[in-house]
Amino acid sequence: MSGEKELLEFSEGLIDSVNVPVIVGGGFDDMGHMNEILNSTNIEFFSMYRPFVAENDFLVKWKDDGYGQSRCLKCNNCYRTKKSTCYHF
């Protein structure tokens, strides 16, 4: 992800300077990578939309095996049409 390092650094700084939960967005869809971030930073929350549209059992799979990547292509068709429907699967 382009700019991911900067996003994570900014988010960690924000978390340290406010007293409310901070939710990080930005196209995260790889369970292993998200586990790594959760375990190596002070980031505790991710905002996600597209992985759930493409794969409504994304969290179940993450809980069951903790690794894998959403089949979402990040095309944004589900977001642009405001229908929460994946047009690729």
Tab-separated table of N, CA, C and O in Angstrom:
chain	number	residue	atom	x	y	z
A	1	MET	N	0.845	-1.188	0.000
A	1	MET	CA	0.000	0.000	0.000
A	1	MET	C	0.880	1.238	0.000
A	1	MET	O	1.767	1.373	0.834
A	2	SER	N	0.658	2.109	-0.912
A	2	SER	CA	1.412	3.343	-0.989
A	2	SER	C	1.039	4.242	0.189
A	2	SER	O	-0.125	4.474	0.460
A	3	GLY	N	2.035	4.717	0.902
A	3	GLY	CA	1.793	5.597	2.028
A	3	GLY	C	1.394	4.902	3.314
A	3	GLY	O	1.051	5.563	4.287
A	4	GLU	N	1.445	3.572	3.323
A	4	GLU	CA	1.013	2.854	4.524
A	4	GLU	C	1.860	3.203	5.738
A	4	GLU	O	1.335	3.412	6.823
A	5	LYS	N	3.167	3.286	5.554
A	5	LYS	CA	4.059	3.613	6.679
A	5	LYS	C	3.666	4.952	7.294
A	5	LYS	O	3.565	5.072	8.515
A	6	GLU	N	3.420	5.945	6.443
A	6	GLU	CA	3.042	7.269	6.938
A	6	GLU	C	1.693	7.221	7.644
A	6	GLU	O	1.502	7.861	8.682
A	7	LEU	N	0.752	6.460	7.089
A	7	LEU	CA	-0.567	6.321	7.715
A	7	LEU	C	-0.438	5.698	9.104
A	7	LEU	O	-1.039	6.181	10.070
A	8	LEU	N	0.350	4.642	9.215
A	8	LEU	CA	0.523	3.980	10.505
A	8	LEU	C	1.233	4.881	11.502
A	8	LEU	O	0.845	4.957	12.672
A	9	GLU	N	2.277	5.579	11.052
A	9	GLU	CA	2.998	6.496	11.939
A	9	GLU	C	2.082	7.619	12.414
A	9	GLU	O	2.072	7.967	13.603
A	10	PHE	N	1.305	8.200	11.507
A	10	PHE	CA	0.369	9.255	11.886
A	10	PHE	C	-0.656	8.726	12.881
A	10	PHE	O	-0.960	9.373	13.886
A	11	SER	N	-1.196	7.558	12.609
A	11	SER	CA	-2.216	6.965	13.480
A	11	SER	C	-1.665	6.708	14.872
A	11	SER	O	-2.336	6.981	15.874
A	12	GLU	N	-0.445	6.182	14.943
A	12	GLU	CA	0.153	5.934	16.259
A	12	GLU	C	0.366	7.243	17.020
A	12	GLU	O	0.115	7.307	18.227
A	13	GLY	N	0.791	8.297	16.335
A	13	GLY	CA	0.943	9.601	16.972
A	13	GLY	C	-0.380	10.144	17.460
A	13	GLY	O	-0.472	10.713	18.556
A	14	LEU	N	-1.410	9.964	16.663
A	14	LEU	CA	-2.740	10.423	17.049
A	14	LEU	C	-3.238	9.654	18.269
A	14	LEU	O	-3.781	10.243	19.209
A	15	ILE	N	-3.044	8.347	18.267
A	15	ILE	CA	-3.457	7.516	19.407
A	15	ILE	C	-2.792	8.001	20.688
A	15	ILE	O	-3.421	8.057	21.744
A	16	ASP	N	-1.516	8.372	20.585
A	16	ASP	CA	-0.774	8.835	21.761
A	16	ASP	C	-1.217	10.218	22.240
A	16	ASP	O	-0.958	10.579	23.379
A	17	SER	N	-1.904	10.978	21.366
A	17	SER	CA	-2.229	12.348	21.747
A	17	SER	C	-3.709	12.588	22.044
A	17	SER	O	-4.071	13.695	22.423
A	18	VAL	N	-4.544	11.580	21.889
A	18	VAL	CA	-5.971	11.749	22.186
A	18	VAL	C	-6.417	10.664	23.151
A	18	VAL	O	-5.751	9.645	23.320
A	19	ASN	N	-7.556	10.891	23.760
A	19	ASN	CA	-8.073	9.952	24.747
A	19	ASN	C	-9.377	9.315	24.261
A	19	ASN	O	-10.328	9.182	25.018
A	20	VAL	N	-9.418	9.005	22.984
A	20	VAL	CA	-10.567	8.325	22.380
A	20	VAL	C	-10.025	7.232	21.458
A	20	VAL	O	-8.887	7.311	20.999
A	21	PRO	N	-10.822	6.219	21.181
A	21	PRO	CA	-10.352	5.187	20.251
A	21	PRO	C	-10.084	5.769	18.859
A	21	PRO	O	-10.832	6.617	18.376
A	22	VAL	N	-9.012	5.325	18.233
A	22	VAL	CA	-8.665	5.731	16.879
A	22	VAL	C	-8.815	4.510	15.982
A	22	VAL	O	-8.275	3.449	16.279
A	23	ILE	N	-9.552	4.673	14.910
A	23	ILE	CA	-9.800	3.580	13.971
A	23	ILE	C	-9.042	3.887	12.687
A	23	ILE	O	-9.252	4.930	12.072
A	24	VAL	N	-8.174	2.974	12.281
A	24	VAL	CA	-7.338	3.172	11.106
A	24	VAL	C	-8.012	2.551	9.890
A	24	VAL	O	-8.429	1.399	9.929
A	25	GLY	N	-8.122	3.321	8.825
A	25	GLY	CA	-8.632	2.818	7.550
A	25	GLY	C	-7.490	2.790	6.553
A	25	GLY	O	-6.352	3.111	6.882
A	26	GLY	N	-7.787	2.384	5.355
A	26	GLY	CA	-6.735	2.478	4.354
A	26	GLY	C	-6.537	1.251	3.504
A	26	GLY	O	-5.449	1.029	2.992
A	27	GLY	N	-7.535	0.433	3.350
A	27	GLY	CA	-7.422	-0.685	2.423
A	27	GLY	C	-6.787	-1.938	2.980
A	27	GLY	O	-6.275	-2.758	2.224
A	28	PHE	N	-6.813	-2.125	4.257
A	28	PHE	CA	-6.241	-3.338	4.843
A	28	PHE	C	-7.141	-4.531	4.536
A	28	PHE	O	-8.347	-4.476	4.711
A	29	ASP	N	-6.524	-5.609	4.059
A	29	ASP	CA	-7.310	-6.790	3.702
A	29	ASP	C	-6.523	-8.088	3.859
A	29	ASP	O	-7.011	-9.147	3.542
A	30	ASP	N	-5.307	-7.986	4.350
A	30	ASP	CA	-4.458	-9.160	4.538
A	30	ASP	C	-4.408	-9.481	6.028
A	30	ASP	O	-3.889	-8.700	6.822
A	31	MET	N	-4.965	-10.628	6.404
A	31	MET	CA	-5.086	-10.986	7.822
A	31	MET	C	-3.738	-11.070	8.522
A	31	MET	O	-3.586	-10.580	9.644
A	32	GLY	N	-2.768	-11.683	7.893
A	32	GLY	CA	-1.445	-11.796	8.502
A	32	GLY	C	-0.814	-10.437	8.739
A	32	GLY	O	-0.235	-10.178	9.795
A	33	HIS	N	-0.931	-9.551	7.760
A	33	HIS	CA	-0.372	-8.204	7.886
A	33	HIS	C	-1.087	-7.418	8.986
A	33	HIS	O	-0.462	-6.713	9.779
A	34	MET	N	-2.407	-7.572	9.050
A	34	MET	CA	-3.157	-6.878	10.094
A	34	MET	C	-2.794	-7.422	11.477
A	34	MET	O	-2.666	-6.650	12.436
A	35	ASN	N	-2.606	-8.735	11.593
A	35	ASN	CA	-2.152	-9.309	12.868
A	35	ASN	C	-0.807	-8.726	13.272
A	35	ASN	O	-0.592	-8.397	14.443
A	36	GLU	N	0.081	-8.591	12.296
A	36	GLU	CA	1.406	-8.020	12.568
A	36	GLU	C	1.281	-6.596	13.102
A	36	GLU	O	1.940	-6.226	14.073
A	37	ILE	N	0.430	-5.789	12.478
A	37	ILE	CA	0.222	-4.407	12.925
A	37	ILE	C	-0.378	-4.387	14.324
A	37	ILE	O	0.064	-3.635	15.197
A	38	LEU	N	-1.393	-5.220	14.556
A	38	LEU	CA	-2.024	-5.273	15.881
A	38	LEU	C	-1.033	-5.677	16.966
A	38	LEU	O	-1.114	-5.200	18.098
A	39	ASN	N	-0.090	-6.546	16.635
A	39	ASN	CA	0.854	-7.060	17.625
A	39	ASN	C	2.130	-6.241	17.769
A	39	ASN	O	2.866	-6.432	18.731
A	40	SER	N	2.392	-5.320	16.842
A	40	SER	CA	3.661	-4.587	16.899
A	40	SER	C	3.499	-3.075	17.022
A	40	SER	O	4.495	-2.357	17.056
A	41	THR	N	2.266	-2.591	17.073
A	41	THR	CA	2.015	-1.153	17.219
A	41	THR	C	0.966	-0.950	18.313
A	41	THR	O	0.449	-1.913	18.866
A	42	ASN	N	0.642	0.298	18.575
A	42	ASN	CA	-0.432	0.576	19.528
A	42	ASN	C	-1.787	0.723	18.828
A	42	ASN	O	-2.768	1.128	19.421
A	43	ILE	N	-1.849	0.365	17.561
A	43	ILE	CA	-3.097	0.381	16.797
A	43	ILE	C	-3.941	-0.821	17.212
A	43	ILE	O	-3.449	-1.942	17.266
A	44	GLU	N	-5.209	-0.564	17.515
A	44	GLU	CA	-6.108	-1.632	17.982
A	44	GLU	C	-7.328	-1.843	17.092
A	44	GLU	O	-8.011	-2.852	17.235
A	45	PHE	N	-7.617	-0.881	16.197
A	45	PHE	CA	-8.846	-0.955	15.418
A	45	PHE	C	-8.588	-0.658	13.948
A	45	PHE	O	-7.816	0.240	13.619
A	46	PHE	N	-9.255	-1.392	13.073
A	46	PHE	CA	-9.219	-1.144	11.636
A	46	PHE	C	-10.629	-0.859	11.152
A	46	PHE	O	-11.576	-1.529	11.566
A	47	SER	N	-10.770	0.087	10.257
A	47	SER	CA	-12.026	0.319	9.572
A	47	SER	C	-11.957	-0.438	8.258
A	47	SER	O	-11.008	-0.305	7.499
A	48	MET	N	-12.980	-1.251	8.008
A	48	MET	CA	-12.979	-2.058	6.787
A	48	MET	C	-14.370	-2.055	6.182
A	48	MET	O	-15.369	-2.045	6.889
A	49	TYR	N	-14.416	-2.072	4.879
A	49	TYR	CA	-15.688	-2.117	4.159
A	49	TYR	C	-15.614	-3.129	3.023
A	49	TYR	O	-16.322	-4.118	3.000
A	50	ARG	N	-14.710	-2.871	2.098
A	50	ARG	CA	-14.656	-3.680	0.883
A	50	ARG	C	-14.399	-5.164	1.117
A	50	ARG	O	-15.035	-5.997	0.465
A	51	PRO	N	-13.520	-5.559	2.047
A	51	PRO	CA	-13.334	-6.999	2.264
A	51	PRO	C	-14.626	-7.714	2.651
A	51	PRO	O	-14.843	-8.859	2.276
A	52	PHE	N	-15.507	-7.037	3.385
A	52	PHE	CA	-16.766	-7.663	3.802
A	52	PHE	C	-17.776	-7.754	2.663
A	52	PHE	O	-18.614	-8.639	2.644
A	53	VAL	N	-17.706	-6.817	1.738
A	53	VAL	CA	-18.602	-6.867	0.587
A	53	VAL	C	-18.198	-8.022	-0.323
A	53	VAL	O	-19.038	-8.776	-0.797
A	54	ALA	N	-16.910	-8.164	-0.542
A	54	ALA	CA	-16.425	-9.237	-1.410
A	54	ALA	C	-16.529	-10.598	-0.741
A	54	ALA	O	-16.671	-11.613	-1.409
A	55	GLU	N	-16.459	-10.607	0.583
A	55	GLU	CA	-16.377	-11.868	1.327
A	55	GLU	C	-17.009	-11.657	2.700
A	55	GLU	O	-16.337	-11.269	3.653
A	56	ASN	N	-18.296	-11.910	2.821
A	56	ASN	CA	-18.983	-11.571	4.071
A	56	ASN	C	-18.525	-12.398	5.263
A	56	ASN	O	-18.803	-12.056	6.405
A	57	ASP	N	-17.782	-13.471	5.041
A	57	ASP	CA	-17.258	-14.270	6.151
A	57	ASP	C	-15.775	-13.991	6.420
A	57	ASP	O	-15.085	-14.784	7.044
A	58	PHE	N	-15.311	-12.838	5.987
A	58	PHE	CA	-13.903	-12.455	6.163
A	58	PHE	C	-13.449	-12.583	7.614
A	58	PHE	O	-12.404	-13.154	7.898
A	59	LEU	N	-14.232	-12.073	8.560
A	59	LEU	CA	-13.839	-12.141	9.974
A	59	LEU	C	-13.874	-13.564	10.511
A	59	LEU	O	-13.043	-13.927	11.350
A	60	VAL	N	-14.789	-14.370	10.047
A	60	VAL	CA	-14.852	-15.772	10.476
A	60	VAL	C	-13.565	-16.484	10.055
A	60	VAL	O	-12.949	-17.201	10.846
A	61	LYS	N	-13.152	-16.269	8.813
A	61	LYS	CA	-11.916	-16.873	8.322
A	61	LYS	C	-10.713	-16.365	9.120
A	61	LYS	O	-9.804	-17.130	9.438
A	62	TRP	N	-10.705	-15.076	9.427
A	62	TRP	CA	-9.601	-14.505	10.192
A	62	TRP	C	-9.546	-15.145	11.572
A	62	TRP	O	-8.485	-15.517	12.057
A	63	LYS	N	-10.687	-15.283	12.203
A	63	LYS	CA	-10.743	-15.896	13.525
A	63	LYS	C	-10.316	-17.364	13.464
A	63	LYS	O	-9.589	-17.843	14.331
A	64	ASP	N	-10.759	-18.079	12.446
A	64	ASP	CA	-10.459	-19.505	12.338
A	64	ASP	C	-8.994	-19.798	12.067
A	64	ASP	O	-8.406	-20.683	12.685
A	65	ASP	N	-8.385	-19.081	11.114
A	65	ASP	CA	-6.997	-19.417	10.800
A	65	ASP	C	-6.034	-18.240	10.873
A	65	ASP	O	-4.825	-18.448	10.801
A	66	GLY	N	-6.518	-17.027	10.991
A	66	GLY	CA	-5.662	-15.874	11.237
A	66	GLY	C	-4.819	-15.410	10.070
A	66	GLY	O	-4.076	-14.453	10.190
A	67	TYR	N	-4.903	-16.078	8.955
A	67	TYR	CA	-4.093	-15.690	7.801
A	67	TYR	C	-4.934	-15.765	6.545
A	67	TYR	O	-5.967	-16.418	6.507
A	68	GLY	N	-4.484	-15.138	5.515
A	68	GLY	CA	-5.204	-15.107	4.257
A	68	GLY	C	-5.466	-13.678	3.853
A	68	GLY	O	-5.191	-12.741	4.601
A	69	GLN	N	-5.986	-13.526	2.671
A	69	GLN	CA	-6.260	-12.197	2.155
A	69	GLN	C	-7.633	-12.192	1.518
A	69	GLN	O	-8.037	-13.166	0.880
A	70	SER	N	-8.327	-11.085	1.678
A	70	SER	CA	-9.641	-10.952	1.061
A	70	SER	C	-9.503	-11.036	-0.452
A	70	SER	O	-8.513	-10.591	-1.026
A	71	ARG	N	-10.513	-11.562	-1.086
A	71	ARG	CA	-10.494	-11.634	-2.540
A	71	ARG	C	-10.879	-10.306	-3.191
A	71	ARG	O	-10.937	-10.197	-4.407
A	72	CYS	N	-11.116	-9.290	-2.388
A	72	CYS	CA	-11.456	-7.957	-2.892
A	72	CYS	C	-10.340	-7.435	-3.799
A	72	CYS	O	-9.167	-7.504	-3.459
A	73	LEU	N	-10.728	-6.898	-4.946
A	73	LEU	CA	-9.775	-6.340	-5.904
A	73	LEU	C	-9.551	-4.840	-5.704
A	73	LEU	O	-8.794	-4.225	-6.440
A	74	LYS	N	-10.249	-4.246	-4.747
A	74	LYS	CA	-10.161	-2.807	-4.456
A	74	LYS	C	-10.532	-1.953	-5.662
A	74	LYS	O	-9.953	-0.911	-5.911
A	75	CYS	N	-11.508	-2.414	-6.418
A	75	CYS	CA	-11.942	-1.681	-7.607
A	75	CYS	C	-12.866	-0.513	-7.258
A	75	CYS	O	-13.094	0.367	-8.083
A	76	ASN	N	-13.426	-0.529	-6.063
A	76	ASN	CA	-14.333	0.518	-5.556
A	76	ASN	C	-15.713	0.529	-6.205
A	76	ASN	O	-16.496	1.439	-5.957
A	77	ASN	N	-16.044	-0.447	-7.040
A	77	ASN	CA	-17.389	-0.478	-7.620
A	77	ASN	C	-18.455	-0.616	-6.541
A	77	ASN	O	-19.522	-0.016	-6.649
A	78	CYS	N	-18.182	-1.375	-5.494
A	78	CYS	CA	-19.167	-1.540	-4.416
A	78	CYS	C	-19.402	-0.220	-3.700
A	78	CYS	O	-20.506	0.070	-3.259
A	79	TYR	N	-18.373	0.596	-3.598
A	79	TYR	CA	-18.498	1.873	-2.908
A	79	TYR	C	-19.151	2.926	-3.804
A	79	TYR	O	-20.041	3.651	-3.382
A	80	ARG	N	-18.708	2.983	-5.056
A	80	ARG	CA	-19.229	3.999	-5.981
A	80	ARG	C	-20.725	3.852	-6.223
A	80	ARG	O	-21.445	4.835	-6.326
A	81	THR	N	-21.192	2.616	-6.310
A	81	THR	CA	-22.602	2.388	-6.604
A	81	THR	C	-23.481	2.462	-5.360
A	81	THR	O	-24.695	2.479	-5.474
A	82	LYS	N	-22.851	2.467	-4.189
A	82	LYS	CA	-23.568	2.540	-2.904
A	82	LYS	C	-24.547	1.386	-2.734
A	82	LYS	O	-25.565	1.510	-2.085
A	83	LYS	N	-24.236	0.236	-3.343
A	83	LYS	CA	-25.135	-0.921	-3.243
A	83	LYS	C	-24.548	-2.037	-2.394
A	83	LYS	O	-25.183	-3.064	-2.196
A	84	SER	N	-23.327	-1.887	-1.917
A	84	SER	CA	-22.671	-2.924	-1.117
A	84	SER	C	-22.742	-4.299	-1.786
A	84	SER	O	-23.077	-5.294	-1.169
A	85	THR	N	-22.464	-4.299	-3.068
A	85	THR	CA	-22.448	-5.531	-3.846
A	85	THR	C	-21.113	-5.635	-4.571
A	85	THR	O	-20.691	-4.687	-5.225
A	86	CYS	N	-20.475	-6.785	-4.452
A	86	CYS	CA	-19.241	-7.008	-5.185
A	86	CYS	C	-19.601	-7.477	-6.589
A	86	CYS	O	-20.339	-8.436	-6.757
A	87	TYR	N	-19.100	-6.786	-7.574
A	87	TYR	CA	-19.437	-7.100	-8.962
A	87	TYR	C	-18.443	-8.050	-9.624
A	87	TYR	O	-18.584	-8.374	-10.792
A	88	HIS	N	-17.452	-8.513	-8.880
A	88	HIS	CA	-16.436	-9.384	-9.440
A	88	HIS	C	-16.631	-10.843	-9.032
A	88	HIS	O	-16.014	-11.723	-9.603
A	89	PHE	N	-17.449	-11.107	-8.018
A	89	PHE	CA	-17.598	-12.477	-7.526
A	89	PHE	C	-19.044	-12.847	-7.372
A	89	PHE	O	-19.897	-12.090	-7.105
